[in-house]
PDB file of C-alpha atoms in Angstrom:
ATOM      1  CA  UNK A 469    -186.570 261.157 -58.674  1.00 43.00           C
ATOM      2  CA  UNK A 470    -186.028 257.410 -59.081  1.00 48.00           C
ATOM      3  CA  UNK A 471    -182.445 257.764 -57.841  1.00 51.00           C
ATOM      4  CA  UNK A 472    -183.422 258.734 -54.272  1.00 51.00           C
ATOM      5  CA  UNK A 473    -185.121 256.675 -51.534  1.00 62.00           C
ATOM      6  CA  UNK A 474    -188.833 257.084 -50.898  1.00 55.00           C
ATOM      7  CA  UNK A 475    -190.183 259.472 -48.286  1.00 56.00           C
ATOM      8  CA  UNK A 476    -188.034 261.418 -45.840  1.00 56.00           C
ATOM      9  CA  UNK A 477    -185.182 258.968 -46.389  1.00 63.00           C
ATOM     10  CA  UNK A 478    -184.256 260.935 -49.514  1.00 59.00           C
ATOM     11  CA  UNK A 479    -182.697 263.607 -47.250  1.00 60.00           C
ATOM     12  CA  UNK A 480    -183.530 266.318 -49.811  1.00 64.00           C
ATOM     13  CA  UNK A 481    -184.068 270.009 -49.173  1.00 58.00           C
ATOM     14  CA  UNK A 482    -185.760 272.701 -51.235  1.00 60.00           C
ATOM     15  CA  UNK A 483    -183.132 274.816 -53.055  1.00 55.00           C
ATOM     16  CA  UNK A 484    -185.313 277.893 -52.546  1.00 52.00           C
ATOM     17  CA  UNK A 485    -186.630 277.923 -48.981  1.00 55.00           C
ATOM     18  CA  UNK A 486    -184.273 275.234 -47.565  1.00 56.00           C
ATOM     19  CA  UNK A 487    -187.208 273.322 -46.090  1.00 57.00           C
ATOM     20  CA  UNK A 488    -187.000 269.496 -46.004  1.00 64.00           C
ATOM     21  CA  UNK A 489    -188.637 267.615 -48.867  1.00 63.00           C
ATOM     22  CA  UNK A 490    -190.337 264.248 -48.988  1.00 64.00           C
ATOM     23  CA  UNK A 491    -190.043 262.016 -52.063  1.00 64.00           C
ATOM     24  CA  UNK A 492    -193.545 260.833 -52.923  1.00 60.00           C
ATOM     25  CA  UNK A 493    -193.336 257.695 -55.067  1.00 60.00           C
ATOM     26  CA  UNK A 494    -196.838 256.270 -54.981  1.00 59.00           C
ATOM     27  CA  UNK A 495    -198.763 254.123 -57.453  1.00 53.00           C
ATOM     28  CA  UNK A 496    -201.528 256.578 -58.342  1.00 49.00           C
ATOM     29  CA  UNK A 497    -199.999 260.017 -58.739  1.00 51.00           C
ATOM     30  CA  UNK A 498    -196.953 261.105 -60.695  1.00 52.00           C
ATOM     31  CA  UNK A 499    -193.783 260.873 -58.572  1.00 52.00           C
ATOM     32  CA  UNK A 500    -192.816 264.234 -57.103  1.00 55.00           C
ATOM     33  CA  UNK A 501    -191.213 266.078 -54.212  1.00 57.00           C
ATOM     34  CA  UNK A 502    -193.318 267.889 -51.608  1.00 62.00           C
ATOM     35  CA  UNK A 503    -192.514 270.159 -48.684  1.00 56.00           C
ATOM     36  CA  UNK A 504    -192.646 268.637 -45.228  1.00 58.00           C
ATOM     37  CA  UNK A 505    -195.238 270.598 -43.222  1.00 55.00           C
ATOM     38  CA  UNK A 506    -195.199 270.318 -39.430  1.00 52.00           C
ATOM     39  CA  UNK A 507    -198.025 271.624 -37.182  1.00 45.00           C
ATOM     40  CA  UNK A 508    -200.064 272.515 -40.241  1.00 44.00           C
ATOM     41  CA  UNK A 509    -203.067 273.301 -38.050  1.00 39.00           C
ATOM     42  CA  UNK A 510    -201.158 275.942 -36.095  1.00 38.00           C
ATOM     43  CA  UNK A 511    -198.930 277.458 -38.794  1.00 39.00           C
ATOM     44  CA  UNK A 512    -199.715 279.323 -41.978  1.00 36.00           C
ATOM     45  CA  UNK A 513    -198.213 277.448 -44.929  1.00 37.00           C
ATOM     46  CA  UNK A 514    -196.807 279.632 -47.686  1.00 40.00           C
ATOM     47  CA  UNK A 515    -196.063 278.350 -51.175  1.00 40.00           C
ATOM     48  CA  UNK A 516    -192.439 278.046 -52.190  1.00 48.00           C
ATOM     49  CA  UNK A 517    -191.557 280.463 -54.985  1.00 45.00           C
ATOM     50  CA  UNK A 518    -188.947 278.141 -56.474  1.00 50.00           C
ATOM     51  CA  UNK A 519    -189.815 277.905 -60.175  1.00 63.00           C
ATOM     52  CA  UNK A 520    -189.737 274.921 -62.476  1.00 75.00           C
ATOM     53  CA  UNK A 521    -187.136 276.484 -64.773  1.00 81.00           C
ATOM     54  CA  UNK A 522    -184.794 277.280 -61.894  1.00 79.00           C
ATOM     55  CA  UNK A 523    -184.992 273.715 -60.597  1.00 79.00           C
ATOM     56  CA  UNK A 524    -184.272 272.340 -64.085  1.00 84.00           C
ATOM     57  CA  UNK A 525    -181.265 274.640 -64.395  1.00 87.00           C
ATOM     58  CA  UNK A 526    -179.813 273.373 -61.104  1.00 84.00           C
ATOM     59  CA  UNK A 527    -180.379 269.788 -62.188  1.00 86.00           C
ATOM     60  CA  UNK A 528    -178.610 270.422 -65.503  1.00 90.00           C
ATOM     61  CA  UNK A 529    -175.668 272.021 -63.726  1.00 91.00           C
ATOM     62  CA  UNK A 530    -175.332 268.927 -61.565  1.00 88.00           C
ATOM     63  CA  UNK A 531    -175.468 266.654 -64.610  1.00 90.00           C
ATOM     64  CA  UNK A 532    -172.942 268.780 -66.503  1.00 92.00           C
ATOM     65  CA  UNK A 533    -170.454 268.549 -63.669  1.00 90.00           C
ATOM     66  CA  UNK A 534    -170.353 264.809 -64.343  1.00 88.00           C
ATOM     67  CA  UNK A 535    -169.869 265.333 -68.117  1.00 90.00           C
ATOM     68  CA  UNK A 536    -172.338 266.375 -70.772  1.00 93.00           C
ATOM     69  CA  UNK A 537    -173.035 265.892 -74.489  1.00 95.00           C
ATOM     70  CA  UNK A 538    -174.937 268.628 -76.334  1.00 96.00           C
ATOM     71  CA  UNK A 539    -176.847 268.512 -79.614  1.00 96.00           C
ATOM     72  CA  UNK A 540    -176.173 271.729 -81.530  1.00 97.00           C
ATOM     73  CA  UNK A 541    -178.649 273.175 -84.059  1.00 97.00           C
ATOM     74  CA  UNK A 542    -178.083 274.163 -87.655  1.00 97.00           C
ATOM     75  CA  UNK A 543    -177.049 277.755 -88.259  1.00 97.00           C
ATOM     76  CA  UNK A 544    -177.360 279.812 -91.454  1.00 97.00           C
ATOM     77  CA  UNK A 545    -177.000 283.484 -92.339  1.00 97.00           C
ATOM     78  CA  UNK A 546    -179.454 284.953 -94.826  1.00 96.00           C
ATOM     79  CA  UNK A 547    -179.673 288.120 -96.858  1.00 96.00           C
ATOM     80  CA  UNK A 548    -181.661 289.622 -99.697  1.00 96.00           C
ATOM     81  CA  UNK A 549    -181.020 292.379-102.211  1.00 95.00           C
ATOM     82  CA  UNK A 550    -182.919 294.277-104.890  1.00 95.00           C
ATOM     83  CA  UNK A 551    -181.181 295.671-107.958  1.00 93.00           C
ATOM     84  CA  UNK A 552    -182.213 299.332-108.433  1.00 90.00           C
ATOM     85  CA  UNK A 553    -181.534 299.053-112.180  1.00 87.00           C
ATOM     86  CA  UNK A 554    -183.431 295.884-113.090  1.00 89.00           C
ATOM     87  CA  UNK A 555    -185.880 295.779-110.167  1.00 92.00           C
ATOM     88  CA  UNK A 556    -185.029 292.111-109.605  1.00 94.00           C
ATOM     89  CA  UNK A 557    -184.987 290.638-106.098  1.00 95.00           C
ATOM     90  CA  UNK A 558    -182.732 287.829-104.911  1.00 96.00           C
ATOM     91  CA  UNK A 559    -182.274 285.936-101.642  1.00 97.00           C
ATOM     92  CA  UNK A 560    -179.079 284.214-100.522  1.00 96.00           C
ATOM     93  CA  UNK A 561    -178.289 281.813 -97.707  1.00 97.00           C
ATOM     94  CA  UNK A 562    -174.926 280.599 -96.441  1.00 97.00           C
ATOM     95  CA  UNK A 563    -174.849 277.691 -94.014  1.00 97.00           C
ATOM     96  CA  UNK A 564    -172.563 278.299 -91.059  1.00 97.00           C
ATOM     97  CA  UNK A 565    -172.930 274.936 -89.325  1.00 96.00           C
ATOM     98  CA  UNK A 566    -174.952 271.776 -89.661  1.00 96.00           C
ATOM     99  CA  UNK A 567    -176.526 269.904 -86.770  1.00 96.00           C
ATOM    100  CA  UNK A 568    -173.923 268.225 -84.638  1.00 96.00           C
ATOM    101  CA  UNK A 569    -173.368 266.500 -81.310  1.00 96.00           C
ATOM    102  CA  UNK A 570    -170.461 267.656 -79.164  1.00 95.00           C
ATOM    103  CA  UNK A 571    -169.108 266.338 -75.872  1.00 95.00           C
ATOM    104  CA  UNK A 572    -167.719 269.017 -73.600  1.00 95.00           C
ATOM    105  CA  UNK A 573    -164.322 268.145 -72.169  1.00 94.00           C
ATOM    106  CA  UNK A 574    -163.207 269.432 -68.762  1.00 93.00           C
ATOM    107  CA  UNK A 575    -166.620 271.018 -68.017  1.00 94.00           C
ATOM    108  CA  UNK A 576    -166.659 273.825 -65.454  1.00 95.00           C
ATOM    109  CA  UNK A 577    -169.874 274.926 -63.754  1.00 95.00           C
ATOM    110  CA  UNK A 578    -170.741 278.599 -63.237  1.00 93.00           C
ATOM    111  CA  UNK A 579    -167.357 279.699 -64.512  1.00 94.00           C
ATOM    112  CA  UNK A 580    -166.213 283.049 -65.920  1.00 94.00           C
ATOM    113  CA  UNK A 581    -166.141 283.646 -69.683  1.00 95.00           C
ATOM    114  CA  UNK A 582    -166.067 286.943 -71.606  1.00 91.00           C
ATOM    115  CA  UNK A 583    -166.231 288.822 -68.329  1.00 91.00           C
ATOM    116  CA  UNK A 584    -169.463 287.234 -67.164  1.00 93.00           C
ATOM    117  CA  UNK A 585    -170.570 284.098 -65.345  1.00 94.00           C
ATOM    118  CA  UNK A 586    -171.806 281.313 -67.598  1.00 96.00           C
ATOM    119  CA  UNK A 587    -173.465 278.055 -66.647  1.00 96.00           C
ATOM    120  CA  UNK A 588    -171.262 275.513 -68.407  1.00 97.00           C
ATOM    121  CA  UNK A 589    -167.801 276.134 -69.878  1.00 97.00           C
ATOM    122  CA  UNK A 590    -165.922 273.302 -71.526  1.00 96.00           C
ATOM    123  CA  UNK A 591    -163.675 272.486 -74.434  1.00 95.00           C
ATOM    124  CA  UNK A 592    -164.498 271.048 -77.848  1.00 94.00           C
ATOM    125  CA  UNK A 593    -161.087 270.096 -79.146  1.00 91.00           C
ATOM    126  CA  UNK A 594    -158.932 272.989 -77.992  1.00 92.00           C
ATOM    127  CA  UNK A 595    -161.664 275.620 -78.302  1.00 95.00           C
ATOM    128  CA  UNK A 596    -163.888 277.041 -75.530  1.00 96.00           C
ATOM    129  CA  UNK A 597    -167.564 276.112 -75.692  1.00 97.00           C
ATOM    130  CA  UNK A 598    -170.205 277.834 -73.556  1.00 97.00           C
ATOM    131  CA  UNK A 599    -173.713 276.676 -72.685  1.00 97.00           C
ATOM    132  CA  UNK A 600    -175.935 279.325 -71.108  1.00 97.00           C
ATOM    133  CA  UNK A 601    -179.248 278.297 -69.520  1.00 96.00           C
ATOM    134  CA  UNK A 602    -181.895 280.991 -69.895  1.00 94.00           C
ATOM    135  CA  UNK A 603    -185.422 281.342 -68.561  1.00 89.00           C
ATOM    136  CA  UNK A 604    -187.855 284.057 -67.585  1.00 85.00           C
ATOM    137  CA  UNK A 605    -186.073 286.514 -65.348  1.00 83.00           C
ATOM    138  CA  UNK A 606    -182.630 285.302 -66.468  1.00 89.00           C
ATOM    139  CA  UNK A 607    -181.700 287.173 -69.673  1.00 91.00           C
ATOM    140  CA  UNK A 608    -178.685 286.427 -71.835  1.00 95.00           C
ATOM    141  CA  UNK A 609    -175.603 288.606 -71.172  1.00 93.00           C
ATOM    142  CA  UNK A 610    -174.517 290.673 -74.175  1.00 93.00           C
ATOM    143  CA  UNK A 611    -170.856 289.750 -73.611  1.00 92.00           C
ATOM    144  CA  UNK A 612    -171.268 286.187 -74.798  1.00 94.00           C
ATOM    145  CA  UNK A 613    -173.069 287.233 -77.978  1.00 94.00           C
ATOM    146  CA  UNK A 614    -169.800 288.648 -79.283  1.00 91.00           C
ATOM    147  CA  UNK A 615    -166.918 287.344 -77.133  1.00 92.00           C
ATOM    148  CA  UNK A 616    -163.329 288.494 -77.560  1.00 91.00           C
ATOM    149  CA  UNK A 617    -162.259 284.880 -78.115  1.00 91.00           C
ATOM    150  CA  UNK A 618    -163.420 284.413 -81.703  1.00 92.00           C
ATOM    151  CA  UNK A 619    -162.534 280.708 -81.791  1.00 94.00           C
ATOM    152  CA  UNK A 620    -165.228 279.924 -79.234  1.00 96.00           C
ATOM    153  CA  UNK A 621    -168.807 278.715 -79.472  1.00 96.00           C
ATOM    154  CA  UNK A 622    -171.710 279.996 -77.364  1.00 97.00           C
ATOM    155  CA  UNK A 623    -175.053 278.212 -77.199  1.00 97.00           C
ATOM    156  CA  UNK A 624    -178.195 279.049 -75.230  1.00 97.00           C
ATOM    157  CA  UNK A 625    -180.760 276.498 -74.039  1.00 96.00           C
ATOM    158  CA  UNK A 626    -184.165 277.899 -73.061  1.00 95.00           C
ATOM    159  CA  UNK A 627    -185.769 276.181 -70.081  1.00 91.00           C
ATOM    160  CA  UNK A 628    -189.241 277.716 -69.825  1.00 87.00           C
ATOM    161  CA  UNK A 629    -190.914 275.245 -72.203  1.00 85.00           C
ATOM    162  CA  UNK A 630    -189.359 271.997 -70.952  1.00 83.00           C
ATOM    163  CA  UNK A 631    -192.228 271.027 -68.669  1.00 79.00           C
ATOM    164  CA  UNK A 632    -194.010 268.805 -71.266  1.00 78.00           C
ATOM    165  CA  UNK A 633    -190.796 266.776 -71.669  1.00 75.00           C
ATOM    166  CA  UNK A 634    -190.703 266.174 -67.911  1.00 74.00           C
ATOM    167  CA  UNK A 635    -194.416 265.441 -67.508  1.00 71.00           C
ATOM    168  CA  UNK A 636    -194.192 262.490 -69.900  1.00 72.00           C
ATOM    169  CA  UNK A 637    -191.802 260.783 -67.463  1.00 65.00           C
ATOM    170  CA  UNK A 638    -193.985 258.926 -64.939  1.00 63.00           C
ATOM    171  CA  UNK A 639    -191.274 257.354 -62.794  1.00 65.00           C
ATOM    172  CA  UNK A 640    -189.330 260.466 -61.906  1.00 64.00           C
ATOM    173  CA  UNK A 641    -186.288 259.636 -64.030  1.00 74.00           C
ATOM    174  CA  UNK A 642    -185.811 263.305 -64.790  1.00 75.00           C
ATOM    175  CA  UNK A 643    -182.045 263.104 -65.063  1.00 82.00           C
ATOM    176  CA  UNK A 644    -182.403 260.654 -67.940  1.00 84.00           C
ATOM    177  CA  UNK A 645    -185.002 262.892 -69.616  1.00 85.00           C
ATOM    178  CA  UNK A 646    -182.784 265.963 -69.345  1.00 89.00           C
ATOM    179  CA  UNK A 647    -179.683 264.198 -70.598  1.00 90.00           C
ATOM    180  CA  UNK A 648    -181.590 262.854 -73.586  1.00 90.00           C
ATOM    181  CA  UNK A 649    -183.124 266.267 -74.308  1.00 91.00           C
ATOM    182  CA  UNK A 650    -179.763 268.057 -74.229  1.00 94.00           C
ATOM    183  CA  UNK A 651    -177.928 265.374 -76.211  1.00 94.00           C
ATOM    184  CA  UNK A 652    -180.546 264.441 -78.829  1.00 93.00           C
ATOM    185  CA  UNK A 653    -182.899 267.370 -79.480  1.00 91.00           C
ATOM    186  CA  UNK A 654    -182.258 270.689 -81.214  1.00 92.00           C
ATOM    187  CA  UNK A 655    -185.407 272.270 -79.767  1.00 92.00           C
ATOM    188  CA  UNK A 656    -185.340 275.196 -77.336  1.00 94.00           C
ATOM    189  CA  UNK A 657    -181.785 276.267 -78.197  1.00 96.00           C
ATOM    190  CA  UNK A 658    -179.918 278.556 -80.548  1.00 97.00           C
ATOM    191  CA  UNK A 659    -176.437 279.810 -81.295  1.00 97.00           C
ATOM    192  CA  UNK A 660    -175.376 283.007 -79.570  1.00 97.00           C
ATOM    193  CA  UNK A 661    -171.992 282.991 -81.288  1.00 96.00           C
ATOM    194  CA  UNK A 662    -170.356 280.641 -83.763  1.00 96.00           C
ATOM    195  CA  UNK A 663    -166.686 280.974 -84.761  1.00 95.00           C
ATOM    196  CA  UNK A 664    -167.508 280.687 -88.474  1.00 96.00           C
ATOM    197  CA  UNK A 665    -170.408 283.140 -88.483  1.00 95.00           C
ATOM    198  CA  UNK A 666    -168.298 286.227 -89.258  1.00 93.00           C
ATOM    199  CA  UNK A 667    -166.601 284.477 -92.175  1.00 96.00           C
ATOM    200  CA  UNK A 668    -169.984 283.283 -93.443  1.00 97.00           C
ATOM    201  CA  UNK A 669    -171.459 286.789 -93.295  1.00 96.00           C
ATOM    202  CA  UNK A 670    -168.506 288.110 -95.291  1.00 97.00           C
ATOM    203  CA  UNK A 671    -169.128 285.373 -97.843  1.00 97.00           C
ATOM    204  CA  UNK A 672    -172.817 286.339 -97.977  1.00 97.00           C
ATOM    205  CA  UNK A 673    -171.937 290.005 -98.542  1.00 97.00           C
ATOM    206  CA  UNK A 674    -169.612 288.977-101.381  1.00 97.00           C
ATOM    207  CA  UNK A 675    -172.399 286.969-103.016  1.00 96.00           C
ATOM    208  CA  UNK A 676    -174.769 289.935-102.788  1.00 96.00           C
ATOM    209  CA  UNK A 677    -172.183 292.264-104.353  1.00 95.00           C
ATOM    210  CA  UNK A 678    -171.387 289.771-107.131  1.00 96.00           C
ATOM    211  CA  UNK A 679    -175.066 289.398-107.981  1.00 95.00           C
ATOM    212  CA  UNK A 680    -175.567 293.176-108.141  1.00 94.00           C
ATOM    213  CA  UNK A 681    -172.510 293.493-110.380  1.00 90.00           C
ATOM    214  CA  UNK A 682    -173.908 290.821-112.697  1.00 93.00           C
ATOM    215  CA  UNK A 683    -177.272 292.586-112.810  1.00 92.00           C
ATOM    216  CA  UNK A 684    -175.511 295.826-113.720  1.00 87.00           C
ATOM    217  CA  UNK A 685    -173.626 294.110-116.549  1.00 86.00           C
ATOM    218  CA  UNK A 686    -176.859 292.703-117.953  1.00 89.00           C
ATOM    219  CA  UNK A 687    -178.618 296.059-117.685  1.00 89.00           C
ATOM    220  CA  UNK A 688    -175.844 297.910-119.520  1.00 85.00           C
ATOM    221  CA  UNK A 689    -175.140 295.120-121.969  1.00 85.00           C
ATOM    222  CA  UNK A 690    -173.797 296.555-125.253  1.00 82.00           C
ATOM    223  CA  UNK A 691    -172.770 299.823-123.643  1.00 84.00           C
ATOM    224  CA  UNK A 692    -169.197 300.882-122.952  1.00 83.00           C
ATOM    225  CA  UNK A 693    -167.851 301.281-119.428  1.00 85.00           C
ATOM    226  CA  UNK A 694    -165.995 304.599-119.027  1.00 89.00           C
ATOM    227  CA  UNK A 695    -164.182 306.681-116.437  1.00 92.00           C
ATOM    228  CA  UNK A 696    -165.912 309.876-115.323  1.00 93.00           C
ATOM    229  CA  UNK A 697    -165.182 312.910-113.158  1.00 94.00           C
ATOM    230  CA  UNK A 698    -167.573 315.498-111.702  1.00 94.00           C
ATOM    231  CA  UNK A 699    -166.412 319.120-112.035  1.00 93.00           C
ATOM    232  CA  UNK A 700    -168.682 320.189-109.175  1.00 92.00           C
ATOM    233  CA  UNK A 701    -167.657 317.813-106.353  1.00 93.00           C
ATOM    234  CA  UNK A 702    -164.521 316.307-107.998  1.00 92.00           C
ATOM    235  CA  UNK A 703    -165.837 312.758-107.527  1.00 93.00           C
ATOM    236  CA  UNK A 704    -164.325 310.177-109.866  1.00 93.00           C
ATOM    237  CA  UNK A 705    -165.752 306.804-110.804  1.00 91.00           C
ATOM    238  CA  UNK A 706    -165.763 304.058-113.378  1.00 88.00           C
ATOM    239  CA  UNK A 707    -169.057 302.758-114.736  1.00 85.00           C
ATOM    240  CA  UNK A 708    -171.781 302.942-117.339  1.00 83.00           C
ATOM    241  CA  UNK A 709    -173.643 305.968-116.020  1.00 85.00           C
ATOM    242  CA  UNK A 710    -172.620 309.621-116.250  1.00 88.00           C
ATOM    243  CA  UNK A 711    -174.765 310.504-113.229  1.00 91.00           C
ATOM    244  CA  UNK A 712    -172.712 311.642-110.231  1.00 92.00           C
ATOM    245  CA  UNK A 713    -173.949 309.885-107.099  1.00 89.00           C
ATOM    246  CA  UNK A 714    -172.906 312.834-104.906  1.00 91.00           C
ATOM    247  CA  UNK A 715    -174.519 315.593-106.981  1.00 91.00           C
ATOM    248  CA  UNK A 716    -177.372 313.489-108.365  1.00 90.00           C
ATOM    249  CA  UNK A 717    -176.923 314.806-111.914  1.00 91.00           C
ATOM    250  CA  UNK A 718    -174.787 314.410-115.054  1.00 90.00           C
ATOM    251  CA  UNK A 719    -174.626 318.139-115.794  1.00 91.00           C
ATOM    252  CA  UNK A 720    -171.089 318.573-114.424  1.00 93.00           C
ATOM    253  CA  UNK A 721    -169.779 315.185-115.530  1.00 93.00           C
ATOM    254  CA  UNK A 722    -167.092 314.713-118.147  1.00 92.00           C
ATOM    255  CA  UNK A 723    -165.397 311.612-119.418  1.00 89.00           C
ATOM    256  CA  UNK A 724    -161.794 311.217-118.364  1.00 83.00           C
ATOM    257  CA  UNK A 725    -159.147 310.369-120.891  1.00 71.00           C
ATOM    258  CA  UNK A 726    -156.814 307.453-120.233  1.00 58.00           C
ATOM    259  CA  UNK A 727    -153.817 309.782-119.848  1.00 49.00           C
ATOM    260  CA  UNK A 728    -155.449 311.819-117.043  1.00 47.00           C
TER     261      UNK A 728
END
């Protein structure tokens, strides 16, 4: 707002209805744009349906075309498990990424990625990085939640709740507010896809399995692990229990000899 001349000299138009706008930069009210209304006494004036979130998105796209730095949030994967033998419960967490600040190189606006149009597509190092701007009526495409390019990062920034950040700016320096919000805050954003998330989930699954195995060892401590076979369903397993998981009983189970 502070970057344009006052009044009609701003030469601005409404992105929604294409009507001319006037930049009102007075001393009493908060600086803002307003529609220019001619012959108000003779014409019915209808309200422009252009929403706050849509206008913020367009402003961010303009800023990103000039280069943009993004603050990324922390990401962790979590899981819990209960041992059926001991009844114990355990929670695990593996951190995928810590908070970071990345500068997108060679940013492209409204470019194609994963078969869909995204708002900002740039590079972090040699890897694609996507920023999608979401608000009410603009859902997130499923394609970028699990893109084919697994060495990419996809982040969403939600715009519906940004109004308080803008209201605090009394001189209309909204570009500065938006740049600071995107580059310094981790609020109103989340990871849609992180290149290390799959690896971290595999690591989490391994931790859960290891813990269950340890619980089993403690439960059967002092007992001998043996190889078994079920005569009914021909299942074979190695463990401490004679119960066949398929048949649900030990009646048809026999212990296998090492030579079998």
